[in-house]
Tab-separated table of C-alpha atoms in Angstrom:
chain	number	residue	atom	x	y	z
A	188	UNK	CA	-27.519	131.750	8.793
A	189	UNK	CA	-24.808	133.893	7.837
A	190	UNK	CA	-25.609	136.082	10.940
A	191	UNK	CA	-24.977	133.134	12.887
A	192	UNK	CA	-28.130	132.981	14.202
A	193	UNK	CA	-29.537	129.518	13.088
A	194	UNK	CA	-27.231	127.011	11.977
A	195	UNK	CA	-27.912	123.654	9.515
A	196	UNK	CA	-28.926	120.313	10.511
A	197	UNK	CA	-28.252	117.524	7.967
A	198	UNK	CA	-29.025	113.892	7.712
A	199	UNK	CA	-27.803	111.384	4.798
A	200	UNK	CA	-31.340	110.865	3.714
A	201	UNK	CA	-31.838	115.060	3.155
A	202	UNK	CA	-28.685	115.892	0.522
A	203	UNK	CA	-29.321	119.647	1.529
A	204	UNK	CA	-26.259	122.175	0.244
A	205	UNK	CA	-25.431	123.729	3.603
A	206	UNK	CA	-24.560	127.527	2.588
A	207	UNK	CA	-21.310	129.425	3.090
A	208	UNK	CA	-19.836	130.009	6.331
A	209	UNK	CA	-23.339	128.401	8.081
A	210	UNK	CA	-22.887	126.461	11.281
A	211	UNK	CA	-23.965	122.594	10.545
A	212	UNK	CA	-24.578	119.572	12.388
A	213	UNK	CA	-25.144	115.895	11.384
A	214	UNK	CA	-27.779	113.791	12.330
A	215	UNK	CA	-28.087	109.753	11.266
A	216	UNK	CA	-31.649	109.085	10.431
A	217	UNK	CA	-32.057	106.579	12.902
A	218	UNK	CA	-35.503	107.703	13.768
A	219	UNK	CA	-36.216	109.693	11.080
A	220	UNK	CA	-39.107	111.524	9.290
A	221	UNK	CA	-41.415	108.455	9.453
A	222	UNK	CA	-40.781	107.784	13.348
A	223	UNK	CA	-39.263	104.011	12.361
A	224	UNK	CA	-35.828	104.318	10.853
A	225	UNK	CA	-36.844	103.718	7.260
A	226	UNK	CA	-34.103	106.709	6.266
A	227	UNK	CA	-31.401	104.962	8.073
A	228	UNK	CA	-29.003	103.792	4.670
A	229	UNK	CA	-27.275	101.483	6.852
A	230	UNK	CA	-23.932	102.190	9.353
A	231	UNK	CA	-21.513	101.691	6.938
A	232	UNK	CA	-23.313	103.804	4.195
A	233	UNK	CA	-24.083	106.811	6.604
A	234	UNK	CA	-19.970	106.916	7.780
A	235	UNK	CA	-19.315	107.196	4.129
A	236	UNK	CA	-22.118	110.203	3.862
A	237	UNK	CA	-20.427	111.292	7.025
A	238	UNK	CA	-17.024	111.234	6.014
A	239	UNK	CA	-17.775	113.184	2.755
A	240	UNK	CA	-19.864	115.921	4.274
A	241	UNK	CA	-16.867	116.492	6.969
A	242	UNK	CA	-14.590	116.854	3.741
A	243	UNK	CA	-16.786	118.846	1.822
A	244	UNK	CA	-17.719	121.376	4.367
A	245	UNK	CA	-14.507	121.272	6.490
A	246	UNK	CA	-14.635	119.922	10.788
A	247	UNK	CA	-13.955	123.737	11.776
A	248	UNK	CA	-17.982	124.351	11.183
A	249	UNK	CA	-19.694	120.848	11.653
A	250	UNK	CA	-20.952	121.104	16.273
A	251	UNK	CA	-21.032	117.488	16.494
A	252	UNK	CA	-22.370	114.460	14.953
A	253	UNK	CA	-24.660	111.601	16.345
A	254	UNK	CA	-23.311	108.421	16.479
A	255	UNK	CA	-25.784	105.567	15.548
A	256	UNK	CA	-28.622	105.208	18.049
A	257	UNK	CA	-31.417	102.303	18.929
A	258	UNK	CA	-34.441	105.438	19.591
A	259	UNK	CA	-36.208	104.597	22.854
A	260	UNK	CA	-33.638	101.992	23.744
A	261	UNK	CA	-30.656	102.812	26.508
A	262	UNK	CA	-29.090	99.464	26.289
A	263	UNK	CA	-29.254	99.359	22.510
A	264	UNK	CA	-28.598	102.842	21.631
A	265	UNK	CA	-25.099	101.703	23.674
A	266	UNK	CA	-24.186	98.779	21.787
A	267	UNK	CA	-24.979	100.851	18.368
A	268	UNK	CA	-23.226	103.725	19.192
A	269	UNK	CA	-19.721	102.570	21.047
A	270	UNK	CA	-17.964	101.338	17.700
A	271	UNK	CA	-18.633	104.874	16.071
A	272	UNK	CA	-17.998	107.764	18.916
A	273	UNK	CA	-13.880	107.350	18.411
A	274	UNK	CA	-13.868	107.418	14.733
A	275	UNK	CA	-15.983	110.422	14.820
A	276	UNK	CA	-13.492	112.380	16.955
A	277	UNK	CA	-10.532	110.984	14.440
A	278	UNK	CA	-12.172	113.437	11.719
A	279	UNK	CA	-11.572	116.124	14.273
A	280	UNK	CA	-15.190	116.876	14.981
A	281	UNK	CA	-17.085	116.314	18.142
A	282	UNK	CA	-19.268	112.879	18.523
A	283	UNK	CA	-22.355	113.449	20.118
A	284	UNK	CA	-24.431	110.511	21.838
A	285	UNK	CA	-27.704	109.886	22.078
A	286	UNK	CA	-29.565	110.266	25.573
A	287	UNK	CA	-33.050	107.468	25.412
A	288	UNK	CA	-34.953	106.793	28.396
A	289	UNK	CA	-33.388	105.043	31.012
A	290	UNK	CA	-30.421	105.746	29.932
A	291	UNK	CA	-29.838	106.794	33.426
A	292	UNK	CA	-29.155	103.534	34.848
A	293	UNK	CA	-25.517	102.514	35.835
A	294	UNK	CA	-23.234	101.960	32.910
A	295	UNK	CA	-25.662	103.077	30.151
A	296	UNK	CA	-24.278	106.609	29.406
A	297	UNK	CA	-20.239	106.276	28.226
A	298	UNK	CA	-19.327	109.446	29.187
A	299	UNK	CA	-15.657	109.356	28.290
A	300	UNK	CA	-16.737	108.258	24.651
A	301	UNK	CA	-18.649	111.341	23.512
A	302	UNK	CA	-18.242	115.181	23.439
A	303	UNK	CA	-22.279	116.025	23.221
A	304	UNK	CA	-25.337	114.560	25.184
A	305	UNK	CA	-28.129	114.523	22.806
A	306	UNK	CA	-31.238	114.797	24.579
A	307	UNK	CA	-33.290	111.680	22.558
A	308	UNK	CA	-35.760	109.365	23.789
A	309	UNK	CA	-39.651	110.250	24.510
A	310	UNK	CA	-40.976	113.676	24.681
A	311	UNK	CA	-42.089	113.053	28.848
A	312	UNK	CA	-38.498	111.963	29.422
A	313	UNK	CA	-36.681	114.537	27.609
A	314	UNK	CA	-38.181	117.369	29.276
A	315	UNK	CA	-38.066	115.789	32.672
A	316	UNK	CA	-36.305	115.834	35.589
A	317	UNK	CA	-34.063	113.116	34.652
A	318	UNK	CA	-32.968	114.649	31.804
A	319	UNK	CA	-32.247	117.845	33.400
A	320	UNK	CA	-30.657	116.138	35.412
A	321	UNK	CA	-28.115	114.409	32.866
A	322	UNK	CA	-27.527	118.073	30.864
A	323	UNK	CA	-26.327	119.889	33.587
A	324	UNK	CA	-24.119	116.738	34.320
A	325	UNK	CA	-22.990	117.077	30.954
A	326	UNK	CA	-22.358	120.556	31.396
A	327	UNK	CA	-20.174	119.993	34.479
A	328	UNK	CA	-18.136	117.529	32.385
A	329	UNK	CA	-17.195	119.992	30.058
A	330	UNK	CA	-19.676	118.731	27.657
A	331	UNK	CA	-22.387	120.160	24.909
A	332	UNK	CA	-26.162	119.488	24.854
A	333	UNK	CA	-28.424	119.428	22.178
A	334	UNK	CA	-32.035	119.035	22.703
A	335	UNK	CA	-34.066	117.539	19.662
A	336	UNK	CA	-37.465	118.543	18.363
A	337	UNK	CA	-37.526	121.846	19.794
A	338	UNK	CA	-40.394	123.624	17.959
A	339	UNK	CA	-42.569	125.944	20.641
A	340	UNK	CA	-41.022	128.981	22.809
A	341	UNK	CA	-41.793	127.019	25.921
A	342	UNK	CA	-39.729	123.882	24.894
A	343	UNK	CA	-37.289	126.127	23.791
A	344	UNK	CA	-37.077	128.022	27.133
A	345	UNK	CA	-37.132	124.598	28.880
A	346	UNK	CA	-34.201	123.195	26.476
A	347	UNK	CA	-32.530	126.631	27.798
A	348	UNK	CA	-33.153	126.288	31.096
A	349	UNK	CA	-31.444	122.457	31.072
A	350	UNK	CA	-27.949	124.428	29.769
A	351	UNK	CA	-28.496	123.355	26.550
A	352	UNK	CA	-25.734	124.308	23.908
A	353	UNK	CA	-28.140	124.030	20.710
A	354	UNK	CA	-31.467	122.457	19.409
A	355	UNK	CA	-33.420	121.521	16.236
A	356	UNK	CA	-37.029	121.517	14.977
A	357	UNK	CA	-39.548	121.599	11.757
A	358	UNK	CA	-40.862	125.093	12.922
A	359	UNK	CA	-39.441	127.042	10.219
A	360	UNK	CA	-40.198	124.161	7.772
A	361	UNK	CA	-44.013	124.948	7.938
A	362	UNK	CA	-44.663	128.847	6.782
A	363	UNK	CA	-40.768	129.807	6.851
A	364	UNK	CA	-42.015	133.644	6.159
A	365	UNK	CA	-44.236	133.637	8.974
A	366	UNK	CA	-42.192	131.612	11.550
A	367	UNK	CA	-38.938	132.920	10.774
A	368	UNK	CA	-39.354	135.973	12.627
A	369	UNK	CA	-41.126	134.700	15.324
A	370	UNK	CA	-38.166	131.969	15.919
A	371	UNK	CA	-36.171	135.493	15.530
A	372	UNK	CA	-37.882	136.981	18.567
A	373	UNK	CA	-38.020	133.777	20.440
A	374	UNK	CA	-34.072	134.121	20.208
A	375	UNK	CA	-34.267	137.504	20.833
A	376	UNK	CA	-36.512	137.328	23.801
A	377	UNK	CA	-33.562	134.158	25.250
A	378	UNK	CA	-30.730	136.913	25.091
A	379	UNK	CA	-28.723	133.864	24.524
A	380	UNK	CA	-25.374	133.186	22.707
A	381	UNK	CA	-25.074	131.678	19.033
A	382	UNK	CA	-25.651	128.195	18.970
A	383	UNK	CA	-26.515	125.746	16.290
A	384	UNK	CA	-29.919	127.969	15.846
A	385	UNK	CA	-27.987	130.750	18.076
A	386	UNK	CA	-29.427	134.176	19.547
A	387	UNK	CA	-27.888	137.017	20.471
A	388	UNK	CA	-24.566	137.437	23.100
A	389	UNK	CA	-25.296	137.888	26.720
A	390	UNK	CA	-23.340	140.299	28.275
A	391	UNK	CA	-20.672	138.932	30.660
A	392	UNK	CA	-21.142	138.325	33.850
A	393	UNK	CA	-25.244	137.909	33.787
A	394	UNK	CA	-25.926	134.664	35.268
A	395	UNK	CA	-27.027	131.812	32.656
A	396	UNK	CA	-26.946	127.902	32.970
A	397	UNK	CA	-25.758	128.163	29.272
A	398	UNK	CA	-26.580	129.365	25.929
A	399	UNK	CA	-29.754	128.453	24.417
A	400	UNK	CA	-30.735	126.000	21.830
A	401	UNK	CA	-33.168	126.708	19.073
A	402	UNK	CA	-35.446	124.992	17.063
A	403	UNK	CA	-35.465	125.685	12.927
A	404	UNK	CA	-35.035	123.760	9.591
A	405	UNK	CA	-32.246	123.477	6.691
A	406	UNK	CA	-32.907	125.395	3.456
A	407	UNK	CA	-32.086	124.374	-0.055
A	408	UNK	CA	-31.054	126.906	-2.241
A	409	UNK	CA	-34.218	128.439	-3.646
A	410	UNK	CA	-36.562	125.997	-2.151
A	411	UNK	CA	-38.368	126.564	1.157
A	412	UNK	CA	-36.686	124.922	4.355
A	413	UNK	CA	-36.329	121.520	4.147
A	414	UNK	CA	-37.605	119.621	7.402
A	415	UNK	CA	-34.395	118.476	9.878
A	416	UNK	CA	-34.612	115.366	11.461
A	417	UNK	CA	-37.398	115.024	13.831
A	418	UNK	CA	-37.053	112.993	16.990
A	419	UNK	CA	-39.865	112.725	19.661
């Protein structure tokens, strides 16, 4: 972390310490470990959590953070998210929003409200055309993409071949001493540039739809990596 290799995902229902000078990003729970939301404290609850992790660890490191979603659901993850994305970018860090299946369909995707296109939904639509698609859309807009549950080298070279900024996983939280260095030679074999689990810079001028995303876990001091939050 302090190479700037992998960064920190955290959620309000983990409480991990994110170290010095680490990279972090912060998920909601929505879906959470269980698949159904039961980590979700509640909106009001998680913009508190928000709001003090922002404070304690300063906008200047935190990528983005997801608004509330409805997983699976275009039309609801819409009408959850709209009354957070602005008061996200008043703390001065960028809102990210949460791409579902079918989220492709006229009106469903508020691209003026958010900074970062998470790439949600089901595991067939996320790595599908569609949402290809959408992240080099993104891209073109000036925006960041993040690609969740990102724990093999061929999602991860998918999720880099969409353009996408940064990604997260459980790999590392399952035999950390063992997967470590292979997620160190995954990033090595990318070539890519730091992201929120970054690699290694690519020199200027070789051609690149963007910098890759990686997969990994959040660590609590003296503990193995805690699992970040896992979306299908």
């Amino acid at each position: 972390m302090s190479a700037g290799r992998i960064g920190c995902m955290t959620t309000p229902a983990q409480g991990s310490r994110i170290p010095d000078g680490a990279l972090y990003a912060c998920d909601n729970s929505k879906f959470g470990s269980d698949g159904k939301g039961r980590y979700w404290p509640g909106a009001e609850a998680w913009f508190a959590w928000l709001s003090r992790t922002v404070e304690r660890y300063g906008p200047d490191r935190c990528l983005w953070a997801l608004a509330p979603d409805e997983p699976f659901n275009a039309a609801g993850t819409l009408a959850e998210s709209l009354p957070w994305l602005a008061r996200i970018r008043e703390m001065a860090i960028p809102a990210a929003y949460a791409a579902q299946d079918g989220c492709e369909a006229p009106g469903l995707l508020p691209w003026g409200s958010f900074d970062v296109l998470f790439l949600a939904g089901s595991t067939a639509w996320k790595l599908g055309p569609i949402a290809e698609r959408l992240a080099r859309e993104a891209k073109a807009r000036g925006k960041g993409v993040h690609m969740g549950r990102v724990n093999s080298r061929i999602r991860l070279g998918i999720a880099e071949w969409f353009g996408c900024d940064s990604a997260d996983g459980t790999y590392l939280a399952y035999g950390p001493d063992k997967n470590l260095p292979r997620l160190l030679s995954w990033l090595d074999d990318l070539d890519g540039s730091p992201s929120l689990l970054g690699g290694t810079p690519r020199p200027s001028g070789t051609p690149r739809p963007s910098s890759p995303p990686l997969p990994g876990g959040v660590a609590r001091p003296g503990q193995p990596p805690h699992p970040t939050h896992r979306r299908s």
